[in-house]
Coordinates of C-alpha atoms and ligand atoms in Angstrom, one line a residue:
X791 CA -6.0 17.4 -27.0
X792 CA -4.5 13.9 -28.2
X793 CA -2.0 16.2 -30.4
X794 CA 0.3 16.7 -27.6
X795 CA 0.9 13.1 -26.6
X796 CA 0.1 10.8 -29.8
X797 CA -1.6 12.5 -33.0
X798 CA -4.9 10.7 -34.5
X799 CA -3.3 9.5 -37.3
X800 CA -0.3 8.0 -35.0
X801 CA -2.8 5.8 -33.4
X802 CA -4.4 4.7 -35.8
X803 CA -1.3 3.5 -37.7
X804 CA -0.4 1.9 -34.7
X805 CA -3.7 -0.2 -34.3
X806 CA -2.7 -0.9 -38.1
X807 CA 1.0 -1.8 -36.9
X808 CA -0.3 -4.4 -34.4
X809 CA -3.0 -5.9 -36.4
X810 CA -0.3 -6.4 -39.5
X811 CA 2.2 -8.3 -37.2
X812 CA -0.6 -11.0 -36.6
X813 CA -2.0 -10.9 -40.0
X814 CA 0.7 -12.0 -41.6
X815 CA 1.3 -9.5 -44.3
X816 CA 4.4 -8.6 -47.5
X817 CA 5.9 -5.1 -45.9
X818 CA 5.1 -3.5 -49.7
X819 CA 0.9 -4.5 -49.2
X820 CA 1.3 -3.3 -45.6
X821 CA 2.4 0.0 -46.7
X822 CA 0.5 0.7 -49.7
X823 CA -2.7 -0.1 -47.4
X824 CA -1.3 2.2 -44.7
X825 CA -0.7 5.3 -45.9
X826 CA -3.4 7.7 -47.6
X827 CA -3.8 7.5 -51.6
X828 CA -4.0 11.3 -51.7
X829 CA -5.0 14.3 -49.5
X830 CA -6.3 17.5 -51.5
X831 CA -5.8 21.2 -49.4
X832 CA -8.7 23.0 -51.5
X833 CA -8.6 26.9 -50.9
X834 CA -11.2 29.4 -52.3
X835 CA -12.5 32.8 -51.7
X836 CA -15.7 33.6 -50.8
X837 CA -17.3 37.0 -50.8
X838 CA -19.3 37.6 -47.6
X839 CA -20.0 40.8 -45.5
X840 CA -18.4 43.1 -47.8
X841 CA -15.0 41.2 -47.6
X842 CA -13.4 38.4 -49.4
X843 CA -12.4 35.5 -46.8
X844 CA -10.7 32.5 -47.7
X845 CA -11.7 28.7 -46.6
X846 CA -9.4 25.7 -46.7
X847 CA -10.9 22.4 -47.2
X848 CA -9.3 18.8 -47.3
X849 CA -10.7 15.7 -48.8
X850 CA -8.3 12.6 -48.3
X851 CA -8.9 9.1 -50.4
X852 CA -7.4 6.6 -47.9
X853 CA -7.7 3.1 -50.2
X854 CA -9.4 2.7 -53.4
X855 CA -9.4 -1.1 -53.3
X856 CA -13.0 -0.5 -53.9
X857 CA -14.7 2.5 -55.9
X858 CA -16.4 4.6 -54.8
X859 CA -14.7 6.0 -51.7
X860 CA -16.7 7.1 -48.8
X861 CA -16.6 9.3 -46.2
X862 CA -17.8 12.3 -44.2
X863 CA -17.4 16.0 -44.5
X864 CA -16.9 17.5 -41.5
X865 CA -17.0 21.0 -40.5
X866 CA -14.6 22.4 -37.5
X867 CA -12.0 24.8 -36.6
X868 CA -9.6 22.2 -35.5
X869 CA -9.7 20.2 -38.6
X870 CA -6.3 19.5 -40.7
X871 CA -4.5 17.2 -42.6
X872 CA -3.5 14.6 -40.0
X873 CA -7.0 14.5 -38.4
X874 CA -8.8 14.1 -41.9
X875 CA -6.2 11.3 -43.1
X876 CA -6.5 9.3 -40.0
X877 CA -10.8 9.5 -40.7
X878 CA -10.0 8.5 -44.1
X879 CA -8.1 5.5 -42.8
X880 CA -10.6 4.4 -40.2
X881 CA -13.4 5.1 -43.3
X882 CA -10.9 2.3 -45.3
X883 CA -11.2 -0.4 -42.4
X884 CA -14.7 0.2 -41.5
X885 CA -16.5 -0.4 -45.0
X886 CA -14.2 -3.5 -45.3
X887 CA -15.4 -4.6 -41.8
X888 CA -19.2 -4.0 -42.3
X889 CA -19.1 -5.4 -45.8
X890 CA -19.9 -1.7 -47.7
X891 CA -18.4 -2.1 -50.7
X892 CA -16.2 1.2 -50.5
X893 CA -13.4 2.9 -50.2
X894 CA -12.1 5.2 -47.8
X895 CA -12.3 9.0 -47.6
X896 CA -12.8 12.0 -45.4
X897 CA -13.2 15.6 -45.7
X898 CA -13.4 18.7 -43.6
X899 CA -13.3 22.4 -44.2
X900 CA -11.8 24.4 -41.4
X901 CA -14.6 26.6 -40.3
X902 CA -16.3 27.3 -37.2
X903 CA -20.6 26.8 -38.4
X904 CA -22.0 28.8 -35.5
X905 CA -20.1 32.1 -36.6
X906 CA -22.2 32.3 -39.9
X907 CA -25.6 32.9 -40.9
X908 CA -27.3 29.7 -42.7
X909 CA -27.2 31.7 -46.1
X910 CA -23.8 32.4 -45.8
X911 CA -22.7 28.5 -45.1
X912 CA -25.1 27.5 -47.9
X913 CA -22.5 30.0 -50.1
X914 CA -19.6 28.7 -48.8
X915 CA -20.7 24.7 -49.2
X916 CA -21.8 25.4 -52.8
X917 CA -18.0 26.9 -53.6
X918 CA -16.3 24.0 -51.4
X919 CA -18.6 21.0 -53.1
X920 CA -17.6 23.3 -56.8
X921 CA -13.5 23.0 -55.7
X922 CA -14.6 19.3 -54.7
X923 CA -16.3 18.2 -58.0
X924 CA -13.8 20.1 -60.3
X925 CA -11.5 17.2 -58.8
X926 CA -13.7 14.1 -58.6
X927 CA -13.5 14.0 -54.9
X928 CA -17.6 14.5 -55.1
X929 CA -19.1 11.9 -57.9
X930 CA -21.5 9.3 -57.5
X931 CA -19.1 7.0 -58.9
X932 CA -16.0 7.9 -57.5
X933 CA -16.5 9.6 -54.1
X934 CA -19.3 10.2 -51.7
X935 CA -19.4 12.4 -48.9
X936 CA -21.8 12.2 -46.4
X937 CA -22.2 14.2 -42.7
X938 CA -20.2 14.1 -40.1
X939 CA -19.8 16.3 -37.1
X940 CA -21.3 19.8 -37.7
X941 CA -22.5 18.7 -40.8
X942 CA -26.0 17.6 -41.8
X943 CA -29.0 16.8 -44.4
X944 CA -29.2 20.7 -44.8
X945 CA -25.3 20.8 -46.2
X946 CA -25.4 17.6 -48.2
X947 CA -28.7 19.0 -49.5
X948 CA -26.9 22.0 -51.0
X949 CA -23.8 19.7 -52.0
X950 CA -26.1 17.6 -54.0
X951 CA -27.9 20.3 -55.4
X952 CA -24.7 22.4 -56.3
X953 CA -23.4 19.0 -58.0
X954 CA -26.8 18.2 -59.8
X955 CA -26.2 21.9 -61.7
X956 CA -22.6 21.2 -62.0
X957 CA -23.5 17.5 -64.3
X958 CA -27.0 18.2 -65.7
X959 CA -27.1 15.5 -67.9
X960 CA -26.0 12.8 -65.2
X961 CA -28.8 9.9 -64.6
X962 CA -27.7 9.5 -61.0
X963 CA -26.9 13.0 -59.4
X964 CA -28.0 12.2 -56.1
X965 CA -26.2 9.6 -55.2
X966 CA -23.3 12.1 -55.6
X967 CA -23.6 12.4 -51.3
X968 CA -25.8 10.4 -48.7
X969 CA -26.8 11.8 -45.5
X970 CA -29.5 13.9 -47.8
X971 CA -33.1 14.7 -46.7
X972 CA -36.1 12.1 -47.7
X973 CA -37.1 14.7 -50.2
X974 CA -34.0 15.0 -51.7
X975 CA -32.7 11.4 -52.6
X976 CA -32.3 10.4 -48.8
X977 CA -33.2 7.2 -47.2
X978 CA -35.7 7.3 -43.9
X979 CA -33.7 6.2 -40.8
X980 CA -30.7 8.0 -42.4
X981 CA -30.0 10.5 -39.7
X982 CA -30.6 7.9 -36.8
X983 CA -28.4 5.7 -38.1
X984 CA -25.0 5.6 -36.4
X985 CA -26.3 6.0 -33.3
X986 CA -29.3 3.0 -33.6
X987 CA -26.2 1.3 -34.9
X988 CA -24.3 2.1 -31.7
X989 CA -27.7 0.9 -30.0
X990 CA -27.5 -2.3 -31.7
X991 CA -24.1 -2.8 -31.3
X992 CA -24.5 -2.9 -27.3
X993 CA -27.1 -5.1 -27.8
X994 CA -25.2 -7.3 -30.0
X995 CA -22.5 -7.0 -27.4
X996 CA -24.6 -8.2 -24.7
X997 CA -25.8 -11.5 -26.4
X998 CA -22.2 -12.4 -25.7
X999 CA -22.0 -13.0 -21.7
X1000 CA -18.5 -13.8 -22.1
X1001 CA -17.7 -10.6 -23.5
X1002 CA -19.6 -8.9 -20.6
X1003 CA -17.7 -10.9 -17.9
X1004 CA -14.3 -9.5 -19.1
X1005 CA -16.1 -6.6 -18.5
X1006 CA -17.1 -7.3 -14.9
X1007 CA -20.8 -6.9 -15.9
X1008 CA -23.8 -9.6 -16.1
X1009 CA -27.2 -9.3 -17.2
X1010 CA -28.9 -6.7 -19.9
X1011 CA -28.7 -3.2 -20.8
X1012 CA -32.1 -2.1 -19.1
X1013 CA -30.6 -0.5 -15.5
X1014 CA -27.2 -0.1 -17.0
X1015 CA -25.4 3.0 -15.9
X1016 CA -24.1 5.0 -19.1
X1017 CA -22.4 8.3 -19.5
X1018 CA -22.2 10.3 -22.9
X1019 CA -20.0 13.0 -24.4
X1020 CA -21.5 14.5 -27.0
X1021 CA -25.2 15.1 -27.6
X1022 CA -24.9 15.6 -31.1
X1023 CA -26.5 13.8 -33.7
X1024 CA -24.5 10.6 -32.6
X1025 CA -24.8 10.9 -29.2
X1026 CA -28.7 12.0 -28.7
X1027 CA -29.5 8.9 -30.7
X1028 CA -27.6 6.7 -28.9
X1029 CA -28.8 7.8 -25.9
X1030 CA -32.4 8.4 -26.8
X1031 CA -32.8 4.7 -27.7
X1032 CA -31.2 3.4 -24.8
X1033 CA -32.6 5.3 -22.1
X1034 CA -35.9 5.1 -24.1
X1035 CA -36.2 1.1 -25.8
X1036 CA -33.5 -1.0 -23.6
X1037 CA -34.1 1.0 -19.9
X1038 CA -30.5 1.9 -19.8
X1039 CA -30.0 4.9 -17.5
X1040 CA -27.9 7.9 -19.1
X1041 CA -26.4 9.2 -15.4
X1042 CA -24.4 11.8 -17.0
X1043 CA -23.9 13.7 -20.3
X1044 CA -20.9 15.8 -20.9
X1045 CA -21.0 18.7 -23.2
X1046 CA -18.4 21.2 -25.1
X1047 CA -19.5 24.0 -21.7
X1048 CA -19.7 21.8 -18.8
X1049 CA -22.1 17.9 -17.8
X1050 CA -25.2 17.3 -15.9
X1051 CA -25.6 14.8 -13.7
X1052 CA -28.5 12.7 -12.6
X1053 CA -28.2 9.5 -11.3
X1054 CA -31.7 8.3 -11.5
X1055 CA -31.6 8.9 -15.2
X1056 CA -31.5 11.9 -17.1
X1057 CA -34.9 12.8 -19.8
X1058 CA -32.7 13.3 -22.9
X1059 CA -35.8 14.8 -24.8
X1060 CA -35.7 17.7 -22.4
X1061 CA -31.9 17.8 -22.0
X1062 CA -31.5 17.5 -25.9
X1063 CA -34.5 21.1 -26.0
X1064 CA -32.2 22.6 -23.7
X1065 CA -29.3 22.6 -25.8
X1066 CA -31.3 23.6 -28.9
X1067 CA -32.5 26.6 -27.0
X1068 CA -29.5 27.6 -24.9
X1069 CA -26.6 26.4 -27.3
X1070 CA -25.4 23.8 -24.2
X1071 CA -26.1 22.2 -21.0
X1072 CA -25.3 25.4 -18.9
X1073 CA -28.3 26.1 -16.7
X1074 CA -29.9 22.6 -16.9
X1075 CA -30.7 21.0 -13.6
X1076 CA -28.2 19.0 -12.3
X1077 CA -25.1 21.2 -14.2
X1078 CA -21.9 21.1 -13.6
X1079 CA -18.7 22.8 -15.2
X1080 CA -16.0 20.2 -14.4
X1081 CA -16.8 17.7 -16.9
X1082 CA -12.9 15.9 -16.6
X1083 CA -14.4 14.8 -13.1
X1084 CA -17.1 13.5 -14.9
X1085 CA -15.3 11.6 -17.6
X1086 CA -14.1 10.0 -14.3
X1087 CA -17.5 9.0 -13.0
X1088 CA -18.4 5.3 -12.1
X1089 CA -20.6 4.0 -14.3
X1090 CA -20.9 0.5 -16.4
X1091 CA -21.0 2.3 -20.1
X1092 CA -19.5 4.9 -21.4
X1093 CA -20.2 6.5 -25.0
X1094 CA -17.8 9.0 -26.2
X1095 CA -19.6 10.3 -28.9
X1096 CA -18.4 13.7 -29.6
X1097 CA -14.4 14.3 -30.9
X1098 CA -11.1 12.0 -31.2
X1099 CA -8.4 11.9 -28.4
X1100 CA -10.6 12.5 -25.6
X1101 CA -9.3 9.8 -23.7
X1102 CA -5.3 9.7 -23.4
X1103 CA -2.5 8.6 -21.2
X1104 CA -3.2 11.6 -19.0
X1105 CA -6.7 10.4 -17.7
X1106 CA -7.1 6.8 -18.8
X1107 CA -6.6 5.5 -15.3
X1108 CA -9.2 7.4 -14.1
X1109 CA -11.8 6.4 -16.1
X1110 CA -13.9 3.7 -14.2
X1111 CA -16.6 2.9 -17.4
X1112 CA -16.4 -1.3 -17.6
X1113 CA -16.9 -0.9 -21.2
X1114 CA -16.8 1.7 -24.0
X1115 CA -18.1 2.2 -27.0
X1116 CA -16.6 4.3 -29.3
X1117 CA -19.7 6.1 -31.2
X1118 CA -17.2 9.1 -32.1
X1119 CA -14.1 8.6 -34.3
X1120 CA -10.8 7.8 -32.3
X1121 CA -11.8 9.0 -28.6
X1122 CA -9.5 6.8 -27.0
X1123 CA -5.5 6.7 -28.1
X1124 CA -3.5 3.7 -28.7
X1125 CA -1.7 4.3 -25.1
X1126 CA -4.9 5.1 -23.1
X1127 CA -6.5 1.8 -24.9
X1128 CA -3.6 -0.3 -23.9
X1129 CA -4.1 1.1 -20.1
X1130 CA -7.8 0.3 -20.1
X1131 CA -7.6 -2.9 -21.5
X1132 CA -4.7 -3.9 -19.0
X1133 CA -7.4 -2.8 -16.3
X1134 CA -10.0 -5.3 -17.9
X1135 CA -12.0 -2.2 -19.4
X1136 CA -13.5 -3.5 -22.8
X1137 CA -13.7 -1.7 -25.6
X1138 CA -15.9 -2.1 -28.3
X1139 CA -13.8 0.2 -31.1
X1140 CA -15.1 2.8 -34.0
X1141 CA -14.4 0.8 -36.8
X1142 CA -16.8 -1.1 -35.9
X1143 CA -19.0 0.8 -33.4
X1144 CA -20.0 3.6 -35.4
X1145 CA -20.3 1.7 -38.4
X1146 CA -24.0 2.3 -38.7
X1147 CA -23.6 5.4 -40.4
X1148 CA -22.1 4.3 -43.8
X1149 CA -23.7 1.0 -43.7
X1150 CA -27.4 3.1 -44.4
X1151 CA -25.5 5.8 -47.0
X1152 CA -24.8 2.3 -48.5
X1153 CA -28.4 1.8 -48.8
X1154 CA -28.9 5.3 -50.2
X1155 CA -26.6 5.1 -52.6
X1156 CA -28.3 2.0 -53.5
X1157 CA -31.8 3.6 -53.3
X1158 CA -30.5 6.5 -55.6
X1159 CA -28.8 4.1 -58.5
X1160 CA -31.8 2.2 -58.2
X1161 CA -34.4 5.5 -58.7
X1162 CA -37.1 3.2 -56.3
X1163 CA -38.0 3.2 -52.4
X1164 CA -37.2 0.0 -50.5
X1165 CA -40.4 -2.1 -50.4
X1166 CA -42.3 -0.4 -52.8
X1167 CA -42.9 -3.4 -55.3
X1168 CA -43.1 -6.2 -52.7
X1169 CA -44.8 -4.4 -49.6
X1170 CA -48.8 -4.7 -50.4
X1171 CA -47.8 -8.4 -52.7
X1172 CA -46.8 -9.2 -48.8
X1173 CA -49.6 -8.1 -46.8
X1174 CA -51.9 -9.9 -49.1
X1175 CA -49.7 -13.4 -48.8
X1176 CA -49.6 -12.7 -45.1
X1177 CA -53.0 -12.0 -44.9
X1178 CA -54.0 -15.3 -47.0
X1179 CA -52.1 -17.4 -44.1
X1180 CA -53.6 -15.8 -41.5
X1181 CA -57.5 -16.5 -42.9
X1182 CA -55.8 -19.9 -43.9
X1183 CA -54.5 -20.6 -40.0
X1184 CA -58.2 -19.0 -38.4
X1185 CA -60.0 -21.6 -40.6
X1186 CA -58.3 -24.6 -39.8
X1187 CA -58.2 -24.0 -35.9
X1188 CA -61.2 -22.1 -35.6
X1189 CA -60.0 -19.1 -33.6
X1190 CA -58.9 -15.3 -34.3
X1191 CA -55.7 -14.0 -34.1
X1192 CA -55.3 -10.6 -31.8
X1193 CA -56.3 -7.4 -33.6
X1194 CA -52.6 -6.0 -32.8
X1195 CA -51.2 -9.3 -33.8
X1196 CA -53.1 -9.3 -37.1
X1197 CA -51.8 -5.7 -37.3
X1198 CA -48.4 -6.3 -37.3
X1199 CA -48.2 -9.5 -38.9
X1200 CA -50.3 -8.5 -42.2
X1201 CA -48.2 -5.1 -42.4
X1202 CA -45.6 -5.2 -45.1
X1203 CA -42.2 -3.6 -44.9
X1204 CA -41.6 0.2 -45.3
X1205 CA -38.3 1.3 -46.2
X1206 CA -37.8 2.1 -42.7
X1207 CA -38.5 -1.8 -41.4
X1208 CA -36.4 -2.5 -44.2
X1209 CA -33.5 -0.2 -43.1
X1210 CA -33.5 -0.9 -39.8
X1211 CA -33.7 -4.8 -40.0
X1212 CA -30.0 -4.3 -42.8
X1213 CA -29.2 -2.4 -39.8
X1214 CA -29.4 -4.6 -37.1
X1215 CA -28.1 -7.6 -39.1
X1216 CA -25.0 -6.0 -40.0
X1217 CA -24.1 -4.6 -36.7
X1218 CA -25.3 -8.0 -35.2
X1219 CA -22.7 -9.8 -37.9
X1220 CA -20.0 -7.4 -37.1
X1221 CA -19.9 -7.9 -34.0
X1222 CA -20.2 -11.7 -34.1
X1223 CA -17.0 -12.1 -36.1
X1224 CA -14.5 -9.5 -34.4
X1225 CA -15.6 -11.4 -31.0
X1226 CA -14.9 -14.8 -32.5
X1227 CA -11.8 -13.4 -34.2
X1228 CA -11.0 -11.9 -30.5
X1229 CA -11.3 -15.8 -28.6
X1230 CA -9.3 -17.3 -31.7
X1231 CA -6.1 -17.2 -30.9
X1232 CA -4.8 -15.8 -27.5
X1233 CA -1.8 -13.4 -29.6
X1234 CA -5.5 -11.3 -30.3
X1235 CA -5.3 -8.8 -27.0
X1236 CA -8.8 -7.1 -27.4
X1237 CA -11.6 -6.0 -30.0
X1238 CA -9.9 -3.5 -32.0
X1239 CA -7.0 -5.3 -33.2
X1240 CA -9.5 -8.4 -34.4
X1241 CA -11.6 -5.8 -36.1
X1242 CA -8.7 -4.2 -37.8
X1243 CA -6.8 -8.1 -38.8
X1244 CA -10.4 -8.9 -39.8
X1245 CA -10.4 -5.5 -42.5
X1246 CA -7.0 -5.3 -43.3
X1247 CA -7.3 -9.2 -44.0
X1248 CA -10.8 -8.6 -46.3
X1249 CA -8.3 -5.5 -48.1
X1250 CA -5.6 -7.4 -48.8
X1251 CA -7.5 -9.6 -50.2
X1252 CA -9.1 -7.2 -52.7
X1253 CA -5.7 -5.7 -53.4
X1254 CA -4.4 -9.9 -54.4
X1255 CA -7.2 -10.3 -56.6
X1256 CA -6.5 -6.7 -58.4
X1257 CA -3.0 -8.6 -58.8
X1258 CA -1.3 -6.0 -57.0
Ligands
NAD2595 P1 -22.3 16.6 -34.0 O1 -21.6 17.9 -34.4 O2 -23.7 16.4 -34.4 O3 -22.2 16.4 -32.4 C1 -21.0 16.6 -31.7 C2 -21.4 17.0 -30.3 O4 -20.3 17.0 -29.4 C3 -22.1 18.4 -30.2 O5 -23.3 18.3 -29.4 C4 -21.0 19.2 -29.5 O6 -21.5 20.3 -28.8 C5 -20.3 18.2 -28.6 N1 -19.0 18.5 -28.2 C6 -18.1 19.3 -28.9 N2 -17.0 19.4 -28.2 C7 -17.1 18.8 -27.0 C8 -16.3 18.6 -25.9 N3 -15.1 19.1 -25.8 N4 -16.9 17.8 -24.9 C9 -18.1 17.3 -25.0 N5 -18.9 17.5 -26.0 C10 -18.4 18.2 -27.1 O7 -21.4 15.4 -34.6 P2 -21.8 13.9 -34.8 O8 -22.2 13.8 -36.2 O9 -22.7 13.4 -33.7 O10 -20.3 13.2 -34.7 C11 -19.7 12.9 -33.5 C12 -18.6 11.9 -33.6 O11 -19.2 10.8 -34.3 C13 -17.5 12.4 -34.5 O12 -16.3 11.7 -34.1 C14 -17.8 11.8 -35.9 O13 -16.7 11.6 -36.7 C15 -18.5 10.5 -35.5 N6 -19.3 9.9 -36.5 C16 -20.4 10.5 -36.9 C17 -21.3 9.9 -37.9 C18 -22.5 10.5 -38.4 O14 -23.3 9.8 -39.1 N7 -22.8 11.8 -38.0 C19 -20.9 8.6 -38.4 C20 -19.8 8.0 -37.9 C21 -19.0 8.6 -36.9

C-alpha cells in the first residue's frame, strides 16, 4: 500500500532524520544508529503434501547497544526485507523509550498461515526457529522473538520447544522467546498486553487536557467515538477494554473483507465470535464492503491496529479522527503524519503506543531467568501485614471495614496485579516525558519526533559510554 508512495523503512528513517537534526548528533553516531546491524534471508525446504516447498524467512538486528535484541516474528505474505528492517528499527527506539533494556530486532517468514493445516505450520516453525538458532538470531541471551501479527503463544510455544531440544543442557531455555503460553514459561497478562498498553496509553493521554485541546477534544474517554482496523490480537484488546472499562464507544471496526458500523456502539465480544466463526466481518449486522469510506468516518479516536502504511498522502485529508493512536506498527507515513498534524490531528505514535507488548516479554524474560512467578514469596507475607493493620485500625476506632473493602485490601498481589500495575506505570511514564519533551521547546512539531529525540538521545548515550 505505502510501497508506492514512501516505503516503511523510508519513513521511519525520516522520523529518525528529523529527530537527529534537533538532538544534536556526530553524522558517524547518527548513521551507525540508523541503519540495521544485519538482516539474515533464511531459506529452507520443507516436505509437505508430497512435495518439497521452500520458505524464506528474515530476522534483522537493528542496534545492539543493548543485548539481547528483541522483537517479533511475524508471519505474512507481504513480508520482506524493507518491511522487517524498518520493524527492527522501531523495536531499537521503542525499548530505549519504555526503558526495556534491549535491542532491536524483527523477524518474518513470508507465508500466508490460513493456507496450512496447524501441523503443517508447527513443521515449518520448528525448521525456521532451527535455521534461526543455527545463527544466534533465537537465544535467550542474544535474541528474543516474540509474536507479532499472525503469530501467537501456539508458534512461540513450538519455537521454544524446538530450541529447548536444540540446547539441552541450557539453564534458561525458555526465555529463548516471550509471547509463550502460562504453561510454558509465559507470563499471565502476556497476550493482553499491547493492547491494555494501548488502553493505558489513552488514558495516560487524557490526564493531559492540554494534549486533548490540540486535539479539539475535552473531557474522558467514556462516550468517546473510536474506530478500529484490525481486530486482531491488538486491536480486540484495545477495544475490548475501552468499550468495556472506560465507556468508550467503538462506532466502527474495519476488517481485511469489508467494516461494520454501529454508532451506538458495537458488542466486540460478539463481533470478535463472528470473525472466529466466519473468518471476517462479512454478514455481521451493520456490514459494509467499503471500508476506505470508513477510514474516513467522523469520529474522536481512531486505532489503526492492523498493518503499516494504511494511512498515506492519498487519504490523509480525509481522515476526520482528532487523535490516533498507532496500536499497529507504522499505519501512518511521514507525509500523511505531516498533513494530519498540520490539520491539528494528534498523534500519539507506535514507538510508544504499542509499547506494551515488549515491556511484559521484558517481564517474561525476567520471570524465566528468575525460574519464580511474580508475587510468589511476598503475596500471603502481604495479606497478613495488611490484615494486621486492618484489626489494628477496627480496634482503635471501633468500627468494621466493608466486607469488599476488606477483600481487596487484605488480597496480596498475583502476578497478574503485578503485571499490570509495571504496565500501567510504564505507559503512564512514557507518555509523561514525550509530552513534556513535546511543550519543551517549540522546534518539537508533535509526539513522534519527541519520542524518537527522547530514544535516539537514551541510544546515543549507551553507544558514548561503550566508547564508540
Ligand atoms: P493479528 O494478526 O492478530 O491481527 C491483525 C488483524 O488485522 C487481523 O484481524 C486481520 O484480519 C486484520 N487485517 C489484515 N488486513 C487488514 C486490512 N487490510 N484492513 C483491516 N484489517 C486487516 O496481528 P496483531 O498481533 O494484532 O498485530 C497488529 C499490528 O500490531 C501489527 O502492526 C503489529 O506489528 C503490531 N504489534 C503487535 C504486537 C503484539 O503483541 N501482537 C505488539 C506490538 C505491535
Amino acid at each position: 500500500m505505502s510501497k508506492q508512495t514512501e516505503t516503511f523503512l523510508q519513513s521511519v528513517e525520516r522520523t529518525f532524520d528529523q529527530a537527529a537534526d534537533l538532538v544534536g548528533i556526530s553524522q558517524g553516531l547518527r548513521h551507525k544508529i540508523k541503519v540495521a546491524n544485519s538482516t539474515y534471508t533464511v531459506r529452507f525446504g520443507v516436505r509437505l503434501r508430497g512435495k518439497l516447498y521452500t520458505f524464506v524467512g528474515y530476522r534483522s538486528v537493528h542496534s545492539e547497544h543493548m543485548e539481547p535484541v528483541k522483537g517479533g516474528i511475524r508471519y505474512s505474505p507481504h513480508a520482506d526485507q524493507d518491511e522487517v528492517e524498518a520493524l527492527a528499527a522501531l523495536m531499537s527506539y521503542k525499548c530505549a523509550l519504555v526503558e526495556a533494556p534491549f535491542g532491536g530486532s524483527k523477524g518474518a517468514l513470508v507465508i500466508d498461515p490460513s493456507e496450512w493445516e496447524v501441523h503443517e505450520l508447527e513443521r515449518i516453525t520448528r525448521r525456521f526457529t532451527q535455521e534461526l538458532a543455527k545463527r544466534s538470531l533465537i537465544s535467550q541471551a542474544q535474541n528474543v522473538p516474540a509474536p507479532d501479527m499472525g503469530t501467537g503463544e501456539r508458534e512461540m510455544a513450538w519455537m521454544a520447544d524446538e530450541y529447548k531440544r536444540l540446547n539441552p543442557d541450557d539453564l534458561n531455555p525458555w526465555a529463548c522467546v516471550t509471547g509463550k503460553p502460562v504453561n510454558k514459561g509465559g507470563i499471565r497478562g502476556r497476550v493482553e498486553a499491547t493492547g491494555r498498553g494501548v488502553q493505558y496509553a489513552l488514558r495516560e493521554a487524557f490526564r493531559h487536557p492540554e494534549d486533548i485541546e490540540i486535539a479539539g477534544m475535552t473531557g474522558s474517554l467514556e462516550g468517546k467515538r473510536i474506530i478500529v482496523q484490525g481486530l486482531g490480537n491488538v486491536g480486540y484488546h484495545a477495544a475490548k477494554f475501552l468499550s468495556e472499562e472506560d465507556g468508550s464507544i467503538i462506532s466502527c471496526v474495519i476488517e481485511h473483507d469489508g467494516a461494520v458500523i454501529d454508532d451506538d456502539g458495537i458488542n466486540i465480544e460478539e463481533l470478535r465470535a463472528h470473525i472466529i466463526a466466519n473468518g471476517g466481518v462479512t454478514g455481521y449486522a451493520g456490514y459494509t464492503d467499503d471500508s476506505a469510506a470508513c477510514l474516513a468516518k467522523d469520529c474522536d479516536i481512531m486505532i489503526p491496529a492492523a498493518m503499516e502504511g494504511v494511512i498515506t498522502k492519498s487519504n490523509a485529508d480525509s481522515v476526520k479522527a482528532k487523535m490516533i493512536i498507532e496500536a499497529a506498527n507504522g499505519p501512518v507515513t511521514f507525509t500523511a503524519d505531516q498533513m494530519l498534524r498540520d490539520r491539528g490531528c494528534v498523534i500519539i505514535p507506535d514507538l510508544y503506543a504499542n509499547a506494551g507488548g515488549v515491556t511484559v516479554s521484558y517481564f517474561e524474560w525476567v520471570k524465566n531467568i528468575g525460574h519464580i512467578r511474580f508475587g510468589r514469596l511476598q503475596r500471603r507475607q502481604e495479606e497478613r501485614k495488611t490484615n494486621l493493620m486492618v484489626d489494628a485500625i477496627e480496634q482503635m476506632v471501633g468500627k468494621t471495614f466493608p466486607q469488599n473493602v476488606i477483600d481487596e485490601l487484605v488480597a496480596g498481589p498475583t502476578e497478574l496485579d503485578l503485571v499490570r500495575s509495571g504496565l500501567d506505570d510504564t505507559m503512564r511514564a512514557g507518555y509523561r516525558v514525550i509530552s513534556e519533551k513535546w511543550h519543551s521547546d517549540e522546534r518539537i512539531p508533535d509526539l513522534r519526533t519527541a519520542a524518537m529525540m527522547i530514544s535516539l538521545e537514551r541510544i546515543m548515550d549507551s553507544y558514548n559510554s561503550l566508547g564508540i
